[in-house]
Tab-separated table of C-alpha atoms in Angstrom:
chain	number	residue	atom	x	y	z
C	1	MET	CA	44.359	184.292	-9.762
C	2	ALA	CA	44.555	187.377	-11.878
C	3	CYS	CA	41.506	189.525	-12.181
C	4	THR	CA	41.265	189.327	-15.976
C	5	MET	CA	37.775	189.265	-17.297
C	6	ALA	CA	36.888	186.088	-19.221
C	7	PRO	CA	34.254	185.519	-21.863
C	8	THR	CA	30.741	185.132	-20.458
C	9	VAL	CA	29.655	181.528	-20.148
C	10	ASP	CA	25.943	180.676	-19.700
C	11	ASN	CA	25.588	176.884	-19.814
C	12	GLN	CA	27.310	173.787	-18.591
C	13	ALA	CA	28.634	172.722	-22.012
C	14	GLU	CA	30.303	176.095	-22.487
C	15	LEU	CA	31.668	176.066	-18.962
C	16	LEU	CA	33.135	172.561	-19.361
C	17	ARG	CA	35.057	173.707	-22.463
C	18	HIS	CA	37.277	175.639	-20.026
C	19	SER	CA	38.313	172.375	-18.189
C	20	VAL	CA	41.857	171.141	-18.357
C	21	SER	CA	42.915	167.770	-16.941
C	22	ILE	CA	45.955	167.790	-14.600
C	23	TRP	CA	47.283	165.633	-11.742
C	24	PRO	CA	48.801	166.449	-8.369
C	25	THR	CA	52.507	166.492	-9.342
C	26	GLN	CA	51.693	169.265	-11.827
C	27	LEU	CA	50.503	171.569	-9.078
C	28	ARG	CA	52.832	174.339	-8.039
C	29	ARG	CA	52.476	173.729	-4.309
C	30	TYR	CA	50.118	176.428	-3.198
C	31	THR	CA	51.654	179.263	-5.175
C	32	GLU	CA	50.567	182.394	-3.296
C	33	THR	CA	49.763	185.642	-5.183
C	34	THR	CA	51.210	188.623	-3.290
C	35	LEU	CA	48.509	190.996	-2.076
C	36	PRO	CA	48.736	194.479	-3.676
C	37	PHE	CA	49.306	196.243	-0.384
C	38	ARG	CA	51.461	196.027	2.748
C	39	ASP	CA	50.745	196.720	6.380
C	40	TYR	CA	53.596	196.291	8.863
C	41	ASN	CA	51.788	197.898	11.834
C	42	VAL	CA	50.820	196.099	14.986
C	43	GLN	CA	48.122	197.623	17.132
C	44	ALA	CA	48.772	198.429	20.796
C	45	MET	CA	48.180	195.392	23.020
C	46	GLN	CA	46.998	193.296	20.056
C	47	ILE	CA	46.997	189.704	21.280
C	48	ASP	CA	44.150	188.166	19.244
C	49	LEU	CA	44.300	184.504	18.348
C	50	ALA	CA	45.009	183.586	14.708
C	51	TRP	CA	41.827	182.990	12.713
C	52	ARG	CA	41.167	181.260	9.437
C	53	GLU	CA	40.411	183.433	6.487
C	54	THR	CA	37.021	182.776	4.907
C	55	ARG	CA	35.253	183.974	1.772
C	56	GLY	CA	31.690	182.739	1.428
C	57	ASP	CA	31.847	178.983	1.919
C	58	TRP	CA	35.567	178.861	1.261
C	59	GLU	CA	37.831	178.388	4.254
C	60	GLU	CA	41.582	178.767	4.334
C	61	PHE	CA	43.728	175.885	5.705
C	62	THR	CA	47.445	175.809	6.480
C	63	HIS	CA	49.562	172.907	5.313
C	64	PRO	CA	52.180	171.495	7.814
C	65	SER	CA	54.807	173.186	5.563
C	66	GLY	CA	53.190	176.557	6.209
C	67	ALA	CA	51.567	176.966	2.782
C	68	THR	CA	47.842	177.776	2.516
C	69	TYR	CA	44.960	176.484	0.433
C	70	HIS	CA	41.162	176.852	0.432
C	71	TYR	CA	38.476	174.257	0.899
C	72	ASN	CA	34.750	174.448	0.313
C	73	GLU	CA	33.034	171.730	2.445
C	74	LYS	CA	29.651	172.142	0.725
C	75	MET	CA	31.197	171.653	-2.720
C	76	ARG	CA	33.852	169.217	-1.453
C	77	THR	CA	36.351	171.179	-3.456
C	78	TYR	CA	39.963	172.314	-2.848
C	79	ALA	CA	41.114	175.515	-4.564
C	80	GLU	CA	44.834	175.546	-5.179
C	81	THR	CA	44.915	179.352	-5.466
C	82	ASN	CA	44.565	182.500	-3.375
C	83	LEU	CA	40.843	183.296	-3.420
C	84	GLN	CA	41.416	186.528	-1.531
C	85	THR	CA	42.808	188.167	-4.703
C	86	CYS	CA	40.021	187.290	-7.136
C	87	SER	CA	36.921	189.388	-7.849
C	88	ASN	CA	33.358	188.416	-6.933
C	89	GLU	CA	32.591	187.760	-10.597
C	90	GLU	CA	35.601	185.378	-10.925
C	91	LEU	CA	34.576	183.553	-7.762
C	92	GLN	CA	30.975	183.153	-9.133
C	93	ARG	CA	32.299	181.807	-12.399
C	94	LEU	CA	34.525	179.344	-10.553
C	95	GLU	CA	31.612	178.054	-8.504
C	96	ALA	CA	29.391	177.812	-11.655
C	97	TRP	CA	32.130	175.693	-13.290
C	98	ILE	CA	32.285	173.482	-10.232
C	99	ASP	CA	28.527	172.937	-10.332
C	100	ALA	CA	28.683	172.121	-14.059
C	101	SER	CA	31.594	169.697	-13.500
C	102	ARG	CA	29.913	167.945	-10.569
C	103	ALA	CA	26.729	167.507	-12.633
C	104	LYS	CA	28.737	165.184	-14.838
C	105	ILE	CA	29.607	162.774	-11.954
C	106	HIS	CA	25.995	162.661	-10.753
C	107	ASP	CA	25.809	161.823	-7.047
C	108	HIS	CA	29.350	160.721	-6.445
C	109	GLN	CA	30.826	162.504	-3.413
C	110	TRP	CA	34.272	162.640	-4.855
C	111	LEU	CA	36.712	165.358	-3.859
C	112	LEU	CA	37.596	167.981	-6.502
C	113	VAL	CA	40.793	169.952	-6.812
C	114	VAL	CA	40.857	172.985	-9.096
C	115	LYS	CA	43.467	175.647	-9.868
C	116	PRO	CA	41.797	178.537	-11.654
C	117	MET	CA	44.078	180.484	-13.906
C	118	VAL	CA	44.034	182.806	-16.945
C	119	ALA	CA	45.715	181.730	-20.169
C	120	ARG	CA	45.799	184.293	-23.082
C	121	GLY	CA	42.965	186.275	-21.508
C	122	ILE	CA	40.680	183.216	-21.069
C	123	GLU	CA	39.835	181.659	-17.724
C	124	ILE	CA	40.564	177.922	-17.592
C	125	TYR	CA	40.121	175.407	-14.793
C	126	PRO	CA	42.861	172.752	-14.411
C	127	TYR	CA	41.367	170.049	-12.218
C	128	TYR	CA	41.254	166.461	-11.087
C	129	TYR	CA	38.873	164.377	-8.981
C	130	VAL	CA	39.884	162.316	-5.949
C	131	VAL	CA	38.200	159.088	-4.943
C	132	PRO	CA	39.311	158.365	-1.367
C	133	GLU	CA	37.569	155.036	-0.993
C	134	ASN	CA	39.410	153.685	-4.070
C	135	HIS	CA	42.703	155.551	-3.535
C	136	VAL	CA	42.760	156.884	-7.069
C	137	ILE	CA	42.311	160.118	-9.080
C	138	THR	CA	40.122	160.518	-12.161
C	139	TRP	CA	38.604	162.972	-14.627
C	140	ILE	CA	35.270	163.478	-16.306
C	141	GLU	CA	36.600	163.018	-19.834
C	142	PRO	CA	39.178	160.722	-21.500
C	143	VAL	CA	42.744	161.819	-20.868
C	144	ASN	CA	45.911	161.243	-22.857
C	145	GLY	CA	48.200	160.125	-20.029
C	146	TYR	CA	51.499	160.195	-21.977
C	147	LEU	CA	53.039	162.756	-19.654
C	148	ILE	CA	51.987	160.954	-16.512
C	149	PHE	CA	53.032	157.431	-17.674
C	150	GLN	CA	56.048	158.285	-19.896
C	151	GLU	CA	58.641	157.144	-17.344
C	152	CYS	CA	57.865	153.549	-18.410
C	153	THR	CA	58.808	152.531	-21.890
C	154	THR	CA	55.486	150.669	-22.424
C	155	VAL	CA	52.223	151.112	-20.589
C	156	TRP	CA	49.061	149.426	-21.795
C	157	HIS	CA	47.385	147.472	-18.954
C	158	TRP	CA	44.920	149.159	-16.544
C	159	ASN	CA	46.512	147.507	-13.446
C	160	HIS	CA	49.793	149.102	-14.436
C	161	LYS	CA	48.304	152.548	-15.070
C	162	ARG	CA	46.402	152.380	-11.817
C	163	LEU	CA	49.581	152.105	-9.812
C	164	GLU	CA	50.627	155.555	-10.996
C	165	LEU	CA	47.109	156.973	-10.512
C	166	GLU	CA	47.215	155.678	-6.921
C	167	ALA	CA	50.646	157.275	-6.507
C	168	GLN	CA	49.097	160.533	-7.654
C	169	TYR	CA	46.286	160.017	-5.082
C	170	TRP	CA	48.894	159.817	-2.323
C	171	LYS	CA	50.637	162.909	-3.633
C	172	HIS	CA	47.250	164.644	-3.314
C	173	VAL	CA	47.018	163.431	0.326
C	174	GLU	CA	50.530	164.890	0.921
C	175	TYR	CA	49.441	168.295	-0.549
C	176	PHE	CA	45.860	168.381	0.910
C	177	PRO	CA	45.696	166.379	4.129
C	178	HIS	CA	42.599	168.089	5.405
C	179	GLY	CA	39.588	165.813	5.164
C	180	ILE	CA	41.613	162.646	4.621
C	181	LYS	CA	41.115	160.042	7.362
C	182	MET	CA	43.859	157.579	8.286
C	183	GLY	CA	44.080	155.367	11.364
C	184	PRO	CA	46.780	153.423	13.175
C	185	LEU	CA	46.084	150.338	11.096
C	186	ASP	CA	46.918	152.217	7.926
C	187	VAL	CA	50.211	153.376	9.413
C	188	ARG	CA	51.020	149.920	10.688
C	189	ALA	CA	50.522	148.494	7.208
C	190	LEU	CA	52.871	151.077	5.792
C	191	ARG	CA	55.483	150.218	8.414
C	192	ILE	CA	55.182	146.572	7.471
C	193	GLN	CA	55.782	147.371	3.795
C	194	LEU	CA	58.796	149.439	4.621
C	195	ASN	CA	60.191	146.701	6.813
C	196	TRP	CA	59.873	144.295	3.887
C	197	TYR	CA	61.973	146.523	1.703
C	198	ARG	CA	64.532	146.864	4.514
C	199	VAL	CA	64.848	143.144	4.991
C	200	GLU	CA	65.131	142.620	1.227
C	201	ALA	CA	67.918	145.173	1.165
C	202	LEU	CA	69.759	143.382	3.908
C	203	ALA	CA	69.367	139.919	2.355
C	204	LEU	CA	69.878	140.652	-1.320
C	205	GLU	CA	72.716	142.459	-3.053
C	206	GLN	CA	70.410	143.572	-5.869
C	207	SER	CA	67.517	144.882	-3.774
C	208	THR	CA	64.884	147.295	-5.032
C	209	ALA	CA	65.058	149.489	-1.879
C	210	GLY	CA	67.964	151.456	-3.371
C	211	SER	CA	65.688	152.920	-6.056
C	212	ILE	CA	63.408	154.451	-3.386
C	213	PHE	CA	65.710	155.715	-0.651
C	214	TRP	CA	69.283	156.953	-0.720
C	215	SER	CA	70.351	154.871	2.187
C	216	LEU	CA	69.118	152.083	4.398
C	217	GLU	CA	69.646	154.399	7.439
C	218	GLN	CA	67.130	156.806	5.948
C	219	MET	CA	64.546	154.007	5.588
C	220	LYS	CA	65.182	152.902	9.193
C	221	GLU	CA	64.544	156.450	10.400
C	222	MET	CA	61.298	156.599	8.463
C	223	VAL	CA	60.098	153.348	10.013
C	224	HIS	CA	60.923	154.711	13.461
C	225	GLU	CA	59.044	158.009	12.770
C	226	LEU	CA	56.003	156.091	11.617
C	227	ALA	CA	56.041	154.070	14.886
C	228	THR	CA	56.046	157.416	16.722
C	229	VAL	CA	53.163	158.694	14.591
C	230	GLU	CA	51.143	155.568	15.347
C	231	GLU	CA	51.739	155.969	19.112
C	232	LEU	CA	50.635	159.623	19.030
C	233	ALA	CA	47.267	158.874	17.450
C	234	GLY	CA	44.495	160.742	19.216
C	235	SER	CA	41.746	159.212	21.382
C	236	THR	CA	39.612	158.844	18.219
C	237	GLY	CA	42.264	156.768	16.543
C	238	GLU	CA	42.569	159.240	13.672
C	239	MET	CA	45.893	160.728	12.530
C	240	SER	CA	46.613	164.438	12.635
C	241	GLU	CA	47.027	166.327	9.381
C	242	PRO	CA	50.865	166.421	9.643
C	243	ALA	CA	50.892	162.649	10.176
C	244	VAL	CA	48.571	162.151	7.196
C	245	ALA	CA	50.840	164.296	5.032
C	246	ILE	CA	53.868	162.217	6.036
C	247	CYS	CA	52.158	158.952	5.211
C	248	GLY	CA	50.955	160.410	1.846
C	249	LYS	CA	54.510	161.359	0.932
C	250	ILE	CA	55.919	157.929	1.658
C	251	LEU	CA	53.069	156.095	-0.001
C	252	HIS	CA	53.478	158.204	-3.135
C	253	MET	CA	57.155	157.076	-3.310
C	254	LEU	CA	56.256	153.431	-2.871
C	255	ARG	CA	53.383	153.320	-5.413
C	256	HIS	CA	55.404	155.258	-7.960
C	257	HIS	CA	58.255	152.732	-7.409
C	258	GLU	CA	55.783	149.889	-8.015
C	259	PHE	CA	54.668	151.609	-11.203
C	260	LEU	CA	58.251	151.767	-12.463
C	261	ASN	CA	58.912	148.167	-11.469
C	262	HIS	CA	55.667	146.477	-12.545
C	263	HIS	CA	56.894	142.968	-12.111
C	264	GLY	CA	55.753	140.329	-14.599
C	265	GLN	CA	55.221	142.887	-17.370
C	266	PRO	CA	57.584	143.667	-20.217
C	267	GLU	CA	57.700	147.311	-19.311
C	268	SER	CA	59.464	146.633	-15.981
C	269	CYS	CA	62.129	149.284	-15.438
C	270	LEU	CA	65.020	150.038	-13.111
C	271	MET	CA	66.030	146.397	-12.460
C	272	ARG	CA	69.669	145.902	-13.400
C	273	THR	CA	69.002	142.958	-15.754
C	274	HIS	CA	65.802	144.343	-17.239
C	275	SER	CA	66.943	147.425	-19.077
C	276	LEU	CA	64.619	148.377	-21.961
C	277	GLY	CA	66.789	151.155	-23.314
C	278	GLU	CA	68.067	151.063	-26.841
C	279	ARG	CA	71.283	149.059	-27.032
C	280	HIS	CA	74.062	151.321	-28.230
C	281	ARG	CA	77.487	150.250	-29.514
C	282	ASP	CA	79.508	148.595	-26.834
C	283	LEU	CA	81.885	151.311	-25.592
C	284	GLU	CA	84.246	148.781	-24.084
C	285	ASN	CA	85.200	147.466	-27.579
C	286	SER	CA	85.842	150.878	-29.157
C	287	SER	CA	89.320	151.825	-30.162
C	288	PHE	CA	89.267	154.928	-27.992
C	289	MET	CA	88.382	152.919	-24.885
C	290	THR	CA	91.088	150.315	-25.691
C	291	SER	CA	93.756	153.028	-25.794
C	292	ALA	CA	92.478	154.679	-22.656
C	293	THR	CA	92.313	151.373	-20.824
C	294	ILE	CA	95.967	150.548	-21.519
C	295	ALA	CA	97.114	154.081	-20.609
C	296	MET	CA	95.102	154.145	-17.422
C	297	LEU	CA	95.750	150.607	-16.130
C	298	TRP	CA	92.284	149.177	-16.958
C	299	ILE	CA	90.431	151.701	-14.730
C	300	PRO	CA	87.896	152.827	-17.421
C	301	VAL	CA	86.690	149.194	-17.951
C	302	VAL	CA	86.101	148.746	-14.201
C	303	VAL	CA	84.217	152.074	-14.033
C	304	LEU	CA	81.993	151.169	-17.005
C	305	LYS	CA	81.009	147.824	-15.553
C	306	ARG	CA	80.039	149.436	-12.265
C	307	LEU	CA	78.058	152.174	-13.953
C	308	LYS	CA	75.978	149.595	-15.742
C	309	ASN	CA	74.694	148.486	-12.339
C	310	VAL	CA	73.959	152.076	-11.244
C	311	TYR	CA	72.399	153.839	-14.200
C	312	VAL	CA	69.529	151.879	-15.818
C	313	ASP	CA	67.047	153.336	-18.269
C	314	GLY	CA	67.856	156.897	-17.321
C	315	LEU	CA	67.277	156.301	-13.595
C	316	VAL	CA	69.814	156.157	-10.786
C	317	ASN	CA	69.824	153.653	-7.923
C	318	GLY	CA	70.862	155.711	-4.915
C	319	VAL	CA	72.404	153.029	-2.745
C	320	ASP	CA	74.445	151.654	-5.649
C	321	MET	CA	75.569	155.118	-6.611
C	322	ARG	CA	76.963	155.764	-3.130
C	323	ARG	CA	78.764	152.329	-3.203
C	324	PHE	CA	80.115	153.180	-6.693
C	325	VAL	CA	81.503	156.549	-5.506
C	326	ASP	CA	83.143	155.020	-2.467
C	327	ASN	CA	84.773	152.239	-4.550
C	328	PHE	CA	85.893	154.687	-7.213
C	329	ASN	CA	87.476	156.957	-4.625
C	330	ALA	CA	89.285	153.967	-3.080
C	331	GLN	CA	90.605	152.788	-6.435
C	332	THR	CA	91.696	156.247	-7.436
C	333	LYS	CA	93.596	156.663	-4.203
C	334	ALA	CA	95.242	153.316	-4.637
C	335	GLN	CA	96.239	154.040	-8.200
C	336	THR	CA	97.611	157.485	-7.168
C	337	THR	CA	99.715	155.815	-4.503
C	338	VAL	CA	101.117	153.324	-6.953
C	339	ALA	CA	101.913	156.088	-9.432
C	340	SER	CA	103.670	158.111	-6.750
C	341	VAL	CA	105.840	155.149	-5.766
C	342	ILE	CA	106.803	154.479	-9.401
C	343	MET	CA	107.730	158.114	-9.934
C	344	ALA	CA	109.747	158.141	-6.707
C	345	VAL	CA	111.673	155.016	-7.861
C	346	ASP	CA	112.309	156.543	-11.290
C	347	ALA	CA	113.596	159.766	-9.702
C	348	SER	CA	115.912	157.812	-7.351
C	349	ILE	CA	117.359	155.884	-10.296
C	350	LEU	CA	118.024	159.106	-12.164
C	351	ALA	CA	119.728	160.534	-9.113
C	352	ILE	CA	122.352	157.752	-8.886
C	353	PRO	CA	125.765	159.272	-9.831
C	354	VAL	CA	127.513	157.517	-12.665
C	355	SER	CA	131.380	157.413	-12.483
C	356	THR	CA	133.427	157.371	-15.677
C	357	ALA	CA	137.020	156.195	-15.915
C	358	LEU	CA	139.359	158.618	-17.507
């Protein structure tokens, strides 16, 4: 966080005017501000164990990916920023804003995520609250969720919106696994859900698994890894932070997929026969496509029909895309072979000597 001085704020109402509602996928994954100095020296016989950086009640944690973030257990707040670079005054204003924000939720022990930043010389506090017991994120004021829900053509029902808010909760778990408790039963339930998608993909030609994973082999590997995670649970039965982050990543994918494919609602997307996109002029009936089809032995028509099953409402089904590419390559190779044979026959005909009687 830059050390720019912000206007003085003295009361809760003024502090809360600096709030900005965000959600986990808008975070920039622990963007670290480079410290203004360097020290490449190692002291003689220095073998100290690594320690966690602290500043007041804020403690630094390391994500399994290696990135760092800060957590204040007393305030139950994650800071998605480098608190080592901000001044004492900035840290005091941040904590004052946290107190003012938490006063709005009364006694709820929800988790808070905040990313302090400076915009046009004014300190603002992008934030969201996390409700672990309900697996959802929320805010202290009404939010226009167009950006978060815009992937679906129509969103109006709370049950539909909640699917994406739960997906965002699991994205939070992926980013901030510290303090999130998961047990073997949670992992087993996730394995069962993945197995269901896998069986569906094996039984049905038009399965929904292809819109989540690029291949069935990838899904099988994930199920295997989850089984390993379940077996490696500690004596307390709680998962380690890397295991929690893995589960959060997969569950975010699944819940977001359910949001896109909210069955039984008119806004269902990504299913091949449920496209909601605007119907454009049929390209197959255009004069250009007719000419190209005759010239290229009907290949464009075949390609268009296959693309309709791959690209739906601006989204791509990964498994179908791979099958399309393989089929297209095979057809192209076959057509090239036929063309080569025809050219060879034509050349041989032209090479036949013609005798003329004098």
